[in-house]
């Protein structure tokens, strides 16, 4: 039986990060993966979705390019090539991770693995002894009774990536990050798009003002949505909602989140990533892995969230509804007030800062580049930099970042 310092089951962001960091510290590492290296994020989630989303945004921009003095005649959508570009992107990034693992001398076993004890893993006909074992087996699309995936009419977020042709219409059940991003994708491509959300607002985990702005953006883009609504009945592909609205979508995307993959708990084994049922974000899983291997701590209450598309949506820290019973200050800057936004024609959105006792405690952004802007604010909040000290920083002009600077003085 071959012996290792570290055995890891699952080669998603949590697993391959733990493997690479363990190897960098001189540990002998074995990594098990029954499917593709990269896990859900690379193969079925973050990366393929962003690739298709970029294509859809580009397509929409080309259609509206006359506003900027550019006329494009005969622009056509070839969705098969959109998918081809997505697949090439995944393959390129996957090869990069595989090469990094190889160069780090991580042993990769392409078999389904079973954790037998806190020091033993079996895969195929072999057993592996490990001083330490990490389980990072990820998650799968969540099922809802009555909307079980048939992979034809009821699709999961995995299934939707396998579409060869675009539908004429789609119903999306759920308006978390997955639902919002796919609604934007299909709408950009000209698909009749409807979203159903059980909560009182779209993107219910966000700050209330962010949710309201998303609803406004959806209305402007003619994306239909129903809040405080569920699917009541389905008969022969006719969908009846709880508000008695009748829909006849070509397909239904069930996007109500993900559920941890089944993994028998073994005492002494470390569990990280989506399988823990905590925050199901790749960057959270990566930080868990680094914390476990390198002992670099991080704050779980300051994990930034990003929803992609135009404009991007990002937040970190406290929401305004979290502070309702406390004393706090709020500042808000409209993106339309920024010179760069006017030049780009991307004026929708705002930067909202929440503070207590002269320090930021929450930040919420709806804007182009929100995914980058939120990191500046995450650093400020985590390091408890006072608003007065942040005012001393020189922000470049014209940028979207100077919206943060403006908000500090509100």
JSON list of N, CA and C in Angstrom, two decimals, residues 204-280:
[
{"chain": "A", "resi": 204, "resn": "UNK", "atom": "N", "xyz": [-32.87, 37.35, -3.65]},
{"chain": "A", "resi": 204, "resn": "UNK", "atom": "CA", "xyz": [-33.28, 37.59, -2.25]},
{"chain": "A", "resi": 204, "resn": "UNK", "atom": "C", "xyz": [-32.15, 37.67, -1.24]},
{"chain": "A", "resi": 205, "resn": "UNK", "atom": "N", "xyz": [-30.97, 37.15, -1.55]},
{"chain": "A", "resi": 205, "resn": "UNK", "atom": "CA", "xyz": [-29.86, 37.22, -0.59]},
{"chain": "A", "resi": 205, "resn": "UNK", "atom": "C", "xyz": [-29.16, 38.57, -0.61]},
{"chain": "A", "resi": 206, "resn": "UNK", "atom": "N", "xyz": [-29.49, 39.40, -1.59]},
{"chain": "A", "resi": 206, "resn": "UNK", "atom": "CA", "xyz": [-28.81, 40.68, -1.73]},
{"chain": "A", "resi": 206, "resn": "UNK", "atom": "C", "xyz": [-29.45, 41.76, -0.85]},
{"chain": "A", "resi": 207, "resn": "UNK", "atom": "N", "xyz": [-28.77, 42.90, -0.75]},
{"chain": "A", "resi": 207, "resn": "UNK", "atom": "CA", "xyz": [-29.34, 44.08, -0.11]},
{"chain": "A", "resi": 207, "resn": "UNK", "atom": "C", "xyz": [-30.64, 44.45, -0.84]},
{"chain": "A", "resi": 208, "resn": "UNK", "atom": "N", "xyz": [-31.61, 44.95, -0.11]},
{"chain": "A", "resi": 208, "resn": "UNK", "atom": "CA", "xyz": [-32.93, 45.20, -0.68]},
{"chain": "A", "resi": 208, "resn": "UNK", "atom": "C", "xyz": [-32.87, 46.18, -1.85]},
{"chain": "A", "resi": 209, "resn": "UNK", "atom": "N", "xyz": [-32.00, 47.20, -1.76]},
{"chain": "A", "resi": 209, "resn": "UNK", "atom": "CA", "xyz": [-31.89, 48.15, -2.87]},
{"chain": "A", "resi": 209, "resn": "UNK", "atom": "C", "xyz": [-31.29, 47.51, -4.11]},
{"chain": "A", "resi": 210, "resn": "UNK", "atom": "N", "xyz": [-30.39, 46.56, -3.91]},
{"chain": "A", "resi": 210, "resn": "UNK", "atom": "CA", "xyz": [-29.83, 45.82, -5.04]},
{"chain": "A", "resi": 210, "resn": "UNK", "atom": "C", "xyz": [-30.93, 45.00, -5.71]},
{"chain": "A", "resi": 211, "resn": "UNK", "atom": "N", "xyz": [-31.72, 44.30, -4.90]},
{"chain": "A", "resi": 211, "resn": "UNK", "atom": "CA", "xyz": [-32.81, 43.49, -5.45]},
{"chain": "A", "resi": 211, "resn": "UNK", "atom": "C", "xyz": [-33.77, 44.35, -6.27]},
{"chain": "A", "resi": 212, "resn": "UNK", "atom": "N", "xyz": [-34.11, 45.51, -5.73]},
{"chain": "A", "resi": 212, "resn": "UNK", "atom": "CA", "xyz": [-35.04, 46.40, -6.44]},
{"chain": "A", "resi": 212, "resn": "UNK", "atom": "C", "xyz": [-34.44, 46.90, -7.75]},
{"chain": "A", "resi": 213, "resn": "UNK", "atom": "N", "xyz": [-33.13, 47.16, -7.75]},
{"chain": "A", "resi": 213, "resn": "UNK", "atom": "CA", "xyz": [-32.48, 47.62, -8.98]},
{"chain": "A", "resi": 213, "resn": "UNK", "atom": "C", "xyz": [-32.45, 46.49, -10.02]},
{"chain": "A", "resi": 214, "resn": "UNK", "atom": "N", "xyz": [-32.22, 45.27, -9.58]},
{"chain": "A", "resi": 214, "resn": "UNK", "atom": "CA", "xyz": [-32.25, 44.13, -10.51]},
{"chain": "A", "resi": 214, "resn": "UNK", "atom": "C", "xyz": [-33.63, 44.03, -11.16]},
{"chain": "A", "resi": 215, "resn": "UNK", "atom": "N", "xyz": [-34.66, 44.20, -10.37]},
{"chain": "A", "resi": 215, "resn": "UNK", "atom": "CA", "xyz": [-36.02, 44.15, -10.92]},
{"chain": "A", "resi": 215, "resn": "UNK", "atom": "C", "xyz": [-36.25, 45.26, -11.95]},
{"chain": "A", "resi": 216, "resn": "UNK", "atom": "N", "xyz": [-35.72, 46.42, -11.66]},
{"chain": "A", "resi": 216, "resn": "UNK", "atom": "CA", "xyz": [-35.84, 47.54, -12.61]},
{"chain": "A", "resi": 216, "resn": "UNK", "atom": "C", "xyz": [-35.09, 47.23, -13.91]},
{"chain": "A", "resi": 217, "resn": "UNK", "atom": "N", "xyz": [-33.89, 46.66, -13.78]},
{"chain": "A", "resi": 217, "resn": "UNK", "atom": "CA", "xyz": [-33.10, 46.29, -14.96]},
{"chain": "A", "resi": 217, "resn": "UNK", "atom": "C", "xyz": [-33.82, 45.23, -15.78]},
{"chain": "A", "resi": 218, "resn": "UNK", "atom": "N", "xyz": [-34.41, 44.26, -15.10]},
{"chain": "A", "resi": 218, "resn": "UNK", "atom": "CA", "xyz": [-35.15, 43.21, -15.81]},
{"chain": "A", "resi": 218, "resn": "UNK", "atom": "C", "xyz": [-36.34, 43.80, -16.57]},
{"chain": "A", "resi": 219, "resn": "UNK", "atom": "N", "xyz": [-37.03, 44.72, -15.96]},
{"chain": "A", "resi": 219, "resn": "UNK", "atom": "CA", "xyz": [-38.16, 45.36, -16.65]},
{"chain": "A", "resi": 219, "resn": "UNK", "atom": "C", "xyz": [-37.69, 46.11, -17.89]},
{"chain": "A", "resi": 220, "resn": "UNK", "atom": "N", "xyz": [-36.57, 46.82, -17.76]},
{"chain": "A", "resi": 220, "resn": "UNK", "atom": "CA", "xyz": [-36.02, 47.57, -18.89]},
{"chain": "A", "resi": 220, "resn": "UNK", "atom": "C", "xyz": [-35.61, 46.65, -20.03]},
{"chain": "A", "resi": 221, "resn": "UNK", "atom": "N", "xyz": [-35.18, 45.43, -19.69]},
{"chain": "A", "resi": 221, "resn": "UNK", "atom": "CA", "xyz": [-34.76, 44.46, -20.70]},
{"chain": "A", "resi": 221, "resn": "UNK", "atom": "C", "xyz": [-35.87, 43.50, -21.11]},
{"chain": "A", "resi": 222, "resn": "UNK", "atom": "N", "xyz": [-37.08, 43.79, -20.65]},
{"chain": "A", "resi": 222, "resn": "UNK", "atom": "CA", "xyz": [-38.28, 43.01, -20.99]},
{"chain": "A", "resi": 222, "resn": "UNK", "atom": "C", "xyz": [-38.16, 41.55, -20.58]},
{"chain": "A", "resi": 223, "resn": "UNK", "atom": "N", "xyz": [-37.51, 41.33, -19.43]},
{"chain": "A", "resi": 223, "resn": "UNK", "atom": "CA", "xyz": [-37.48, 40.00, -18.82]},
{"chain": "A", "resi": 223, "resn": "UNK", "atom": "C", "xyz": [-38.65, 39.95, -17.85]},
{"chain": "A", "resi": 224, "resn": "UNK", "atom": "N", "xyz": [-39.60, 39.08, -18.11]},
{"chain": "A", "resi": 224, "resn": "UNK", "atom": "CA", "xyz": [-40.75, 38.98, -17.22]},
{"chain": "A", "resi": 224, "resn": "UNK", "atom": "C", "xyz": [-40.34, 38.28, -15.93]},
{"chain": "A", "resi": 225, "resn": "UNK", "atom": "N", "xyz": [-40.93, 38.69, -14.83]},
{"chain": "A", "resi": 225, "resn": "UNK", "atom": "CA", "xyz": [-40.65, 38.00, -13.58]},
{"chain": "A", "resi": 225, "resn": "UNK", "atom": "C", "xyz": [-41.85, 38.10, -12.65]},
{"chain": "A", "resi": 226, "resn": "UNK", "atom": "N", "xyz": [-41.98, 37.06, -11.82]},
{"chain": "A", "resi": 226, "resn": "UNK", "atom": "CA", "xyz": [-43.04, 37.00, -10.83]},
{"chain": "A", "resi": 226, "resn": "UNK", "atom": "C", "xyz": [-42.40, 36.68, -9.49]},
{"chain": "A", "resi": 227, "resn": "UNK", "atom": "N", "xyz": [-42.60, 37.56, -8.49]},
{"chain": "A", "resi": 227, "resn": "UNK", "atom": "CA", "xyz": [-42.11, 37.29, -7.14]},
{"chain": "A", "resi": 227, "resn": "UNK", "atom": "C", "xyz": [-43.25, 36.78, -6.27]},
{"chain": "A", "resi": 228, "resn": "UNK", "atom": "N", "xyz": [-42.88, 36.21, -5.12]},
{"chain": "A", "resi": 228, "resn": "UNK", "atom": "CA", "xyz": [-43.87, 35.58, -4.22]},
{"chain": "A", "resi": 228, "resn": "UNK", "atom": "C", "xyz": [-44.77, 34.62, -5.00]},
{"chain": "A", "resi": 229, "resn": "UNK", "atom": "N", "xyz": [-44.12, 33.89, -5.90]},
{"chain": "A", "resi": 229, "resn": "UNK", "atom": "CA", "xyz": [-44.85, 33.01, -6.81]},
{"chain": "A", "resi": 229, "resn": "UNK", "atom": "C", "xyz": [-44.12, 31.68, -6.94]},
{"chain": "A", "resi": 230, "resn": "UNK", "atom": "N", "xyz": [-44.88, 30.62, -7.09]},
{"chain": "A", "resi": 230, "resn": "UNK", "atom": "CA", "xyz": [-44.30, 29.29, -7.30]},
{"chain": "A", "resi": 230, "resn": "UNK", "atom": "C", "xyz": [-45.02, 28.61, -8.46]},
{"chain": "A", "resi": 231, "resn": "UNK", "atom": "N", "xyz": [-44.50, 27.46, -8.84]},
{"chain": "A", "resi": 231, "resn": "UNK", "atom": "CA", "xyz": [-45.16, 26.65, -9.87]},
{"chain": "A", "resi": 231, "resn": "UNK", "atom": "C", "xyz": [-46.21, 25.79, -9.19]},
{"chain": "A", "resi": 232, "resn": "UNK", "atom": "N", "xyz": [-47.47, 25.99, -9.58]},
{"chain": "A", "resi": 232, "resn": "UNK", "atom": "CA", "xyz": [-48.57, 25.26, -8.94]},
{"chain": "A", "resi": 232, "resn": "UNK", "atom": "C", "xyz": [-48.85, 23.94, -9.63]},
{"chain": "A", "resi": 233, "resn": "UNK", "atom": "N", "xyz": [-48.81, 23.95, -10.95]},
{"chain": "A", "resi": 233, "resn": "UNK", "atom": "CA", "xyz": [-49.20, 22.76, -11.70]},
{"chain": "A", "resi": 233, "resn": "UNK", "atom": "C", "xyz": [-48.56, 22.76, -13.07]},
{"chain": "A", "resi": 234, "resn": "UNK", "atom": "N", "xyz": [-48.24, 21.57, -13.56]},
{"chain": "A", "resi": 234, "resn": "UNK", "atom": "CA", "xyz": [-47.70, 21.42, -14.91]},
{"chain": "A", "resi": 234, "resn": "UNK", "atom": "C", "xyz": [-48.42, 20.28, -15.60]},
{"chain": "A", "resi": 235, "resn": "UNK", "atom": "N", "xyz": [-48.96, 20.58, -16.77]},
{"chain": "A", "resi": 235, "resn": "UNK", "atom": "CA", "xyz": [-49.67, 19.56, -17.54]},
{"chain": "A", "resi": 235, "resn": "UNK", "atom": "C", "xyz": [-49.32, 19.71, -19.01]},
{"chain": "A", "resi": 236, "resn": "UNK", "atom": "N", "xyz": [-48.69, 18.68, -19.56]},
{"chain": "A", "resi": 236, "resn": "UNK", "atom": "CA", "xyz": [-48.34, 18.66, -20.97]},
{"chain": "A", "resi": 236, "resn": "UNK", "atom": "C", "xyz": [-47.58, 19.93, -21.38]},
{"chain": "A", "resi": 237, "resn": "UNK", "atom": "N", "xyz": [-46.56, 20.28, -20.59]},
{"chain": "A", "resi": 237, "resn": "UNK", "atom": "CA", "xyz": [-45.68, 21.42, -20.84]},
{"chain": "A", "resi": 237, "resn": "UNK", "atom": "C", "xyz": [-46.37, 22.78, -20.69]},
{"chain": "A", "resi": 238, "resn": "UNK", "atom": "N", "xyz": [-47.57, 22.78, -20.15]},
{"chain": "A", "resi": 238, "resn": "UNK", "atom": "CA", "xyz": [-48.23, 24.02, -19.78]},
{"chain": "A", "resi": 238, "resn": "UNK", "atom": "C", "xyz": [-48.01, 24.24, -18.29]},
{"chain": "A", "resi": 239, "resn": "UNK", "atom": "N", "xyz": [-47.45, 25.39, -17.95]},
{"chain": "A", "resi": 239, "resn": "UNK", "atom": "CA", "xyz": [-47.09, 25.68, -16.57]},
{"chain": "A", "resi": 239, "resn": "UNK", "atom": "C", "xyz": [-48.10, 26.67, -15.98]},
{"chain": "A", "resi": 240, "resn": "UNK", "atom": "N", "xyz": [-48.70, 26.27, -14.86]},
{"chain": "A", "resi": 240, "resn": "UNK", "atom": "CA", "xyz": [-49.64, 27.15, -14.16]},
{"chain": "A", "resi": 240, "resn": "UNK", "atom": "C", "xyz": [-48.98, 27.59, -12.86]},
{"chain": "A", "resi": 241, "resn": "UNK", "atom": "N", "xyz": [-48.86, 28.90, -12.70]},
{"chain": "A", "resi": 241, "resn": "UNK", "atom": "CA", "xyz": [-48.21, 29.45, -11.51]},
{"chain": "A", "resi": 241, "resn": "UNK", "atom": "C", "xyz": [-49.21, 29.61, -10.37]},
{"chain": "A", "resi": 242, "resn": "UNK", "atom": "N", "xyz": [-48.69, 29.86, -9.19]},
{"chain": "A", "resi": 242, "resn": "UNK", "atom": "CA", "xyz": [-49.56, 30.01, -8.01]},
{"chain": "A", "resi": 242, "resn": "UNK", "atom": "C", "xyz": [-50.44, 31.25, -8.10]},
{"chain": "A", "resi": 243, "resn": "UNK", "atom": "N", "xyz": [-50.08, 32.20, -8.97]},
{"chain": "A", "resi": 243, "resn": "UNK", "atom": "CA", "xyz": [-50.92, 33.38, -9.19]},
{"chain": "A", "resi": 243, "resn": "UNK", "atom": "C", "xyz": [-51.89, 33.18, -10.36]},
{"chain": "A", "resi": 244, "resn": "UNK", "atom": "N", "xyz": [-51.97, 31.90, -10.81]},
{"chain": "A", "resi": 244, "resn": "UNK", "atom": "CA", "xyz": [-52.86, 31.46, -11.89]},
{"chain": "A", "resi": 244, "resn": "UNK", "atom": "C", "xyz": [-52.43, 31.94, -13.28]},
{"chain": "A", "resi": 245, "resn": "UNK", "atom": "N", "xyz": [-51.24, 32.51, -13.37]},
{"chain": "A", "resi": 245, "resn": "UNK", "atom": "CA", "xyz": [-50.69, 32.85, -14.68]},
{"chain": "A", "resi": 245, "resn": "UNK", "atom": "C", "xyz": [-50.35, 31.55, -15.41]},
{"chain": "A", "resi": 246, "resn": "UNK", "atom": "N", "xyz": [-50.64, 31.51, -16.71]},
{"chain": "A", "resi": 246, "resn": "UNK", "atom": "CA", "xyz": [-50.39, 30.31, -17.51]},
{"chain": "A", "resi": 246, "resn": "UNK", "atom": "C", "xyz": [-49.25, 30.59, -18.49]},
{"chain": "A", "resi": 247, "resn": "UNK", "atom": "N", "xyz": [-48.25, 29.73, -18.47]},
{"chain": "A", "resi": 247, "resn": "UNK", "atom": "CA", "xyz": [-47.09, 29.88, -19.34]},
{"chain": "A", "resi": 247, "resn": "UNK", "atom": "C", "xyz": [-46.90, 28.64, -20.19]},
{"chain": "A", "resi": 248, "resn": "UNK", "atom": "N", "xyz": [-46.33, 28.82, -21.36]},
{"chain": "A", "resi": 248, "resn": "UNK", "atom": "CA", "xyz": [-46.03, 27.69, -22.24]},
{"chain": "A", "resi": 248, "resn": "UNK", "atom": "C", "xyz": [-44.57, 27.77, -22.73]},
{"chain": "A", "resi": 249, "resn": "UNK", "atom": "N", "xyz": [-43.63, 27.64, -21.81]},
{"chain": "A", "resi": 249, "resn": "UNK", "atom": "CA", "xyz": [-42.22, 27.74, -22.20]},
{"chain": "A", "resi": 249, "resn": "UNK", "atom": "C", "xyz": [-41.77, 26.51, -22.97]},
{"chain": "A", "resi": 250, "resn": "UNK", "atom": "N", "xyz": [-40.75, 26.70, -23.79]},
{"chain": "A", "resi": 250, "resn": "UNK", "atom": "CA", "xyz": [-40.19, 25.57, -24.53]},
{"chain": "A", "resi": 250, "resn": "UNK", "atom": "C", "xyz": [-39.41, 24.66, -23.59]},
{"chain": "A", "resi": 251, "resn": "UNK", "atom": "N", "xyz": [-38.73, 25.29, -22.62]},
{"chain": "A", "resi": 251, "resn": "UNK", "atom": "CA", "xyz": [-38.00, 24.53, -21.60]},
{"chain": "A", "resi": 251, "resn": "UNK", "atom": "C", "xyz": [-38.10, 25.26, -20.26]},
{"chain": "A", "resi": 252, "resn": "UNK", "atom": "N", "xyz": [-37.79, 24.53, -19.18]},
{"chain": "A", "resi": 252, "resn": "UNK", "atom": "CA", "xyz": [-37.78, 25.10, -17.83]},
{"chain": "A", "resi": 252, "resn": "UNK", "atom": "C", "xyz": [-36.41, 24.84, -17.21]},
{"chain": "A", "resi": 253, "resn": "UNK", "atom": "N", "xyz": [-35.76, 25.91, -16.77]},
{"chain": "A", "resi": 253, "resn": "UNK", "atom": "CA", "xyz": [-34.51, 25.78, -16.02]},
{"chain": "A", "resi": 253, "resn": "UNK", "atom": "C", "xyz": [-34.83, 25.87, -14.54]},
{"chain": "A", "resi": 254, "resn": "UNK", "atom": "N", "xyz": [-34.56, 24.81, -13.80]},
{"chain": "A", "resi": 254, "resn": "UNK", "atom": "CA", "xyz": [-34.77, 24.80, -12.35]},
{"chain": "A", "resi": 254, "resn": "UNK", "atom": "C", "xyz": [-33.46, 25.22, -11.70]},
{"chain": "A", "resi": 255, "resn": "UNK", "atom": "N", "xyz": [-33.43, 26.45, -11.18]},
{"chain": "A", "resi": 255, "resn": "UNK", "atom": "CA", "xyz": [-32.20, 27.04, -10.66]},
{"chain": "A", "resi": 255, "resn": "UNK", "atom": "C", "xyz": [-32.42, 27.52, -9.23]},
{"chain": "A", "resi": 256, "resn": "UNK", "atom": "N", "xyz": [-32.62, 26.56, -8.34]},
{"chain": "A", "resi": 256, "resn": "UNK", "atom": "CA", "xyz": [-32.92, 26.90, -6.95]},
{"chain": "A", "resi": 256, "resn": "UNK", "atom": "C", "xyz": [-31.75, 26.57, -6.02]},
{"chain": "A", "resi": 257, "resn": "UNK", "atom": "N", "xyz": [-30.55, 26.57, -6.58]},
{"chain": "A", "resi": 257, "resn": "UNK", "atom": "CA", "xyz": [-29.37, 26.33, -5.77]},
{"chain": "A", "resi": 257, "resn": "UNK", "atom": "C", "xyz": [-28.80, 24.93, -5.94]},
{"chain": "A", "resi": 258, "resn": "UNK", "atom": "N", "xyz": [-27.86, 24.60, -5.07]},
{"chain": "A", "resi": 258, "resn": "UNK", "atom": "CA", "xyz": [-27.18, 23.32, -5.15]},
{"chain": "A", "resi": 258, "resn": "UNK", "atom": "C", "xyz": [-27.21, 22.65, -3.78]},
{"chain": "A", "resi": 259, "resn": "UNK", "atom": "N", "xyz": [-27.09, 21.34, -3.79]},
{"chain": "A", "resi": 259, "resn": "UNK", "atom": "CA", "xyz": [-27.11, 20.57, -2.55]},
{"chain": "A", "resi": 259, "resn": "UNK", "atom": "C", "xyz": [-25.81, 19.77, -2.44]},
{"chain": "A", "resi": 260, "resn": "UNK", "atom": "N", "xyz": [-25.24, 19.66, -1.25]},
{"chain": "A", "resi": 260, "resn": "UNK", "atom": "CA", "xyz": [-23.97, 18.93, -1.09]},
{"chain": "A", "resi": 260, "resn": "UNK", "atom": "C", "xyz": [-24.11, 17.48, -1.58]},
{"chain": "A", "resi": 261, "resn": "UNK", "atom": "N", "xyz": [-23.08, 17.00, -2.26]},
{"chain": "A", "resi": 261, "resn": "UNK", "atom": "CA", "xyz": [-23.08, 15.61, -2.67]},
{"chain": "A", "resi": 261, "resn": "UNK", "atom": "C", "xyz": [-23.00, 14.71, -1.44]},
{"chain": "A", "resi": 262, "resn": "UNK", "atom": "N", "xyz": [-23.63, 13.55, -1.55]},
{"chain": "A", "resi": 262, "resn": "UNK", "atom": "CA", "xyz": [-23.61, 12.62, -0.44]},
{"chain": "A", "resi": 262, "resn": "UNK", "atom": "C", "xyz": [-22.19, 12.17, -0.15]},
{"chain": "A", "resi": 263, "resn": "UNK", "atom": "N", "xyz": [-21.83, 12.24, 1.10]},
{"chain": "A", "resi": 263, "resn": "UNK", "atom": "CA", "xyz": [-20.48, 11.85, 1.51]},
{"chain": "A", "resi": 263, "resn": "UNK", "atom": "C", "xyz": [-20.54, 11.38, 2.95]},
{"chain": "A", "resi": 264, "resn": "UNK", "atom": "N", "xyz": [-20.30, 10.11, 3.14]},
{"chain": "A", "resi": 264, "resn": "UNK", "atom": "CA", "xyz": [-20.36, 9.55, 4.49]},
{"chain": "A", "resi": 264, "resn": "UNK", "atom": "C", "xyz": [-19.30, 10.20, 5.38]},
{"chain": "A", "resi": 265, "resn": "UNK", "atom": "N", "xyz": [-19.74, 10.75, 6.51]},
{"chain": "A", "resi": 265, "resn": "UNK", "atom": "CA", "xyz": [-18.82, 11.43, 7.41]},
{"chain": "A", "resi": 265, "resn": "UNK", "atom": "C", "xyz": [-17.97, 10.42, 8.18]},
{"chain": "A", "resi": 266, "resn": "UNK", "atom": "N", "xyz": [-16.68, 10.65, 8.16]},
{"chain": "A", "resi": 266, "resn": "UNK", "atom": "CA", "xyz": [-15.72, 9.79, 8.84]},
{"chain": "A", "resi": 266, "resn": "UNK", "atom": "C", "xyz": [-14.93, 10.64, 9.84]},
{"chain": "A", "resi": 267, "resn": "UNK", "atom": "N", "xyz": [-14.92, 10.24, 11.08]},
{"chain": "A", "resi": 267, "resn": "UNK", "atom": "CA", "xyz": [-14.19, 10.99, 12.11]},
{"chain": "A", "resi": 267, "resn": "UNK", "atom": "C", "xyz": [-12.71, 11.14, 11.73]},
{"chain": "A", "resi": 268, "resn": "UNK", "atom": "N", "xyz": [-12.20, 12.36, 11.89]},
{"chain": "A", "resi": 268, "resn": "UNK", "atom": "CA", "xyz": [-10.80, 12.60, 11.59]},
{"chain": "A", "resi": 268, "resn": "UNK", "atom": "C", "xyz": [-10.54, 13.08, 10.19]},
{"chain": "A", "resi": 269, "resn": "UNK", "atom": "N", "xyz": [-11.55, 13.02, 9.32]},
{"chain": "A", "resi": 269, "resn": "UNK", "atom": "CA", "xyz": [-11.42, 13.50, 7.93]},
{"chain": "A", "resi": 269, "resn": "UNK", "atom": "C", "xyz": [-11.85, 14.96, 7.88]},
{"chain": "A", "resi": 270, "resn": "UNK", "atom": "N", "xyz": [-11.15, 15.78, 7.08]},
{"chain": "A", "resi": 270, "resn": "UNK", "atom": "CA", "xyz": [-11.45, 17.20, 6.93]},
{"chain": "A", "resi": 270, "resn": "UNK", "atom": "C", "xyz": [-12.37, 17.39, 5.73]},
{"chain": "A", "resi": 271, "resn": "UNK", "atom": "N", "xyz": [-13.43, 18.16, 5.89]},
{"chain": "A", "resi": 271, "resn": "UNK", "atom": "CA", "xyz": [-14.38, 18.43, 4.81]},
{"chain": "A", "resi": 271, "resn": "UNK", "atom": "C", "xyz": [-14.34, 19.91, 4.45]},
{"chain": "A", "resi": 272, "resn": "UNK", "atom": "N", "xyz": [-14.15, 20.19, 3.17]},
{"chain": "A", "resi": 272, "resn": "UNK", "atom": "CA", "xyz": [-14.11, 21.58, 2.70]},
{"chain": "A", "resi": 272, "resn": "UNK", "atom": "C", "xyz": [-14.86, 21.71, 1.37]},
{"chain": "A", "resi": 273, "resn": "UNK", "atom": "N", "xyz": [-15.21, 22.95, 1.02]},
{"chain": "A", "resi": 273, "resn": "UNK", "atom": "CA", "xyz": [-15.91, 23.20, -0.24]},
{"chain": "A", "resi": 273, "resn": "UNK", "atom": "C", "xyz": [-17.41, 23.01, -0.12]},
{"chain": "A", "resi": 274, "resn": "UNK", "atom": "N", "xyz": [-18.07, 22.85, -1.26]},
{"chain": "A", "resi": 274, "resn": "UNK", "atom": "CA", "xyz": [-19.53, 22.76, -1.31]},
{"chain": "A", "resi": 274, "resn": "UNK", "atom": "C", "xyz": [-20.10, 21.62, -0.47]},
{"chain": "A", "resi": 275, "resn": "UNK", "atom": "N", "xyz": [-19.33, 20.55, -0.31]},
{"chain": "A", "resi": 275, "resn": "UNK", "atom": "CA", "xyz": [-19.83, 19.39, 0.42]},
{"chain": "A", "resi": 275, "resn": "UNK", "atom": "C", "xyz": [-20.18, 19.72, 1.87]},
{"chain": "A", "resi": 276, "resn": "UNK", "atom": "N", "xyz": [-19.61, 20.82, 2.40]},
{"chain": "A", "resi": 276, "resn": "UNK", "atom": "CA", "xyz": [-19.90, 21.21, 3.78]},
{"chain": "A", "resi": 276, "resn": "UNK", "atom": "C", "xyz": [-21.27, 21.85, 3.93]},
{"chain": "A", "resi": 277, "resn": "UNK", "atom": "N", "xyz": [-21.85, 22.30, 2.80]},
{"chain": "A", "resi": 277, "resn": "UNK", "atom": "CA", "xyz": [-23.15, 22.97, 2.86]},
{"chain": "A", "resi": 277, "resn": "UNK", "atom": "C", "xyz": [-23.07, 24.40, 3.36]},
{"chain": "A", "resi": 278, "resn": "UNK", "atom": "N", "xyz": [-21.85, 24.95, 3.43]},
{"chain": "A", "resi": 278, "resn": "UNK", "atom": "CA", "xyz": [-21.69, 26.35, 3.84]},
{"chain": "A", "resi": 278, "resn": "UNK", "atom": "C", "xyz": [-21.87, 27.25, 2.63]},
{"chain": "A", "resi": 279, "resn": "UNK", "atom": "N", "xyz": [-21.02, 28.24, 2.49]},
{"chain": "A", "resi": 279, "resn": "UNK", "atom": "CA", "xyz": [-21.11, 29.17, 1.35]},
{"chain": "A", "resi": 279, "resn": "UNK", "atom": "C", "xyz": [-20.63, 28.45, 0.09]},
{"chain": "A", "resi": 280, "resn": "UNK", "atom": "N", "xyz": [-21.51, 28.30, -0.88]},
{"chain": "A", "resi": 280, "resn": "UNK", "atom": "CA", "xyz": [-21.17, 27.52, -2.07]},
{"chain": "A", "resi": 280, "resn": "UNK", "atom": "C", "xyz": [-20.63, 28.42, -3.17]}
]
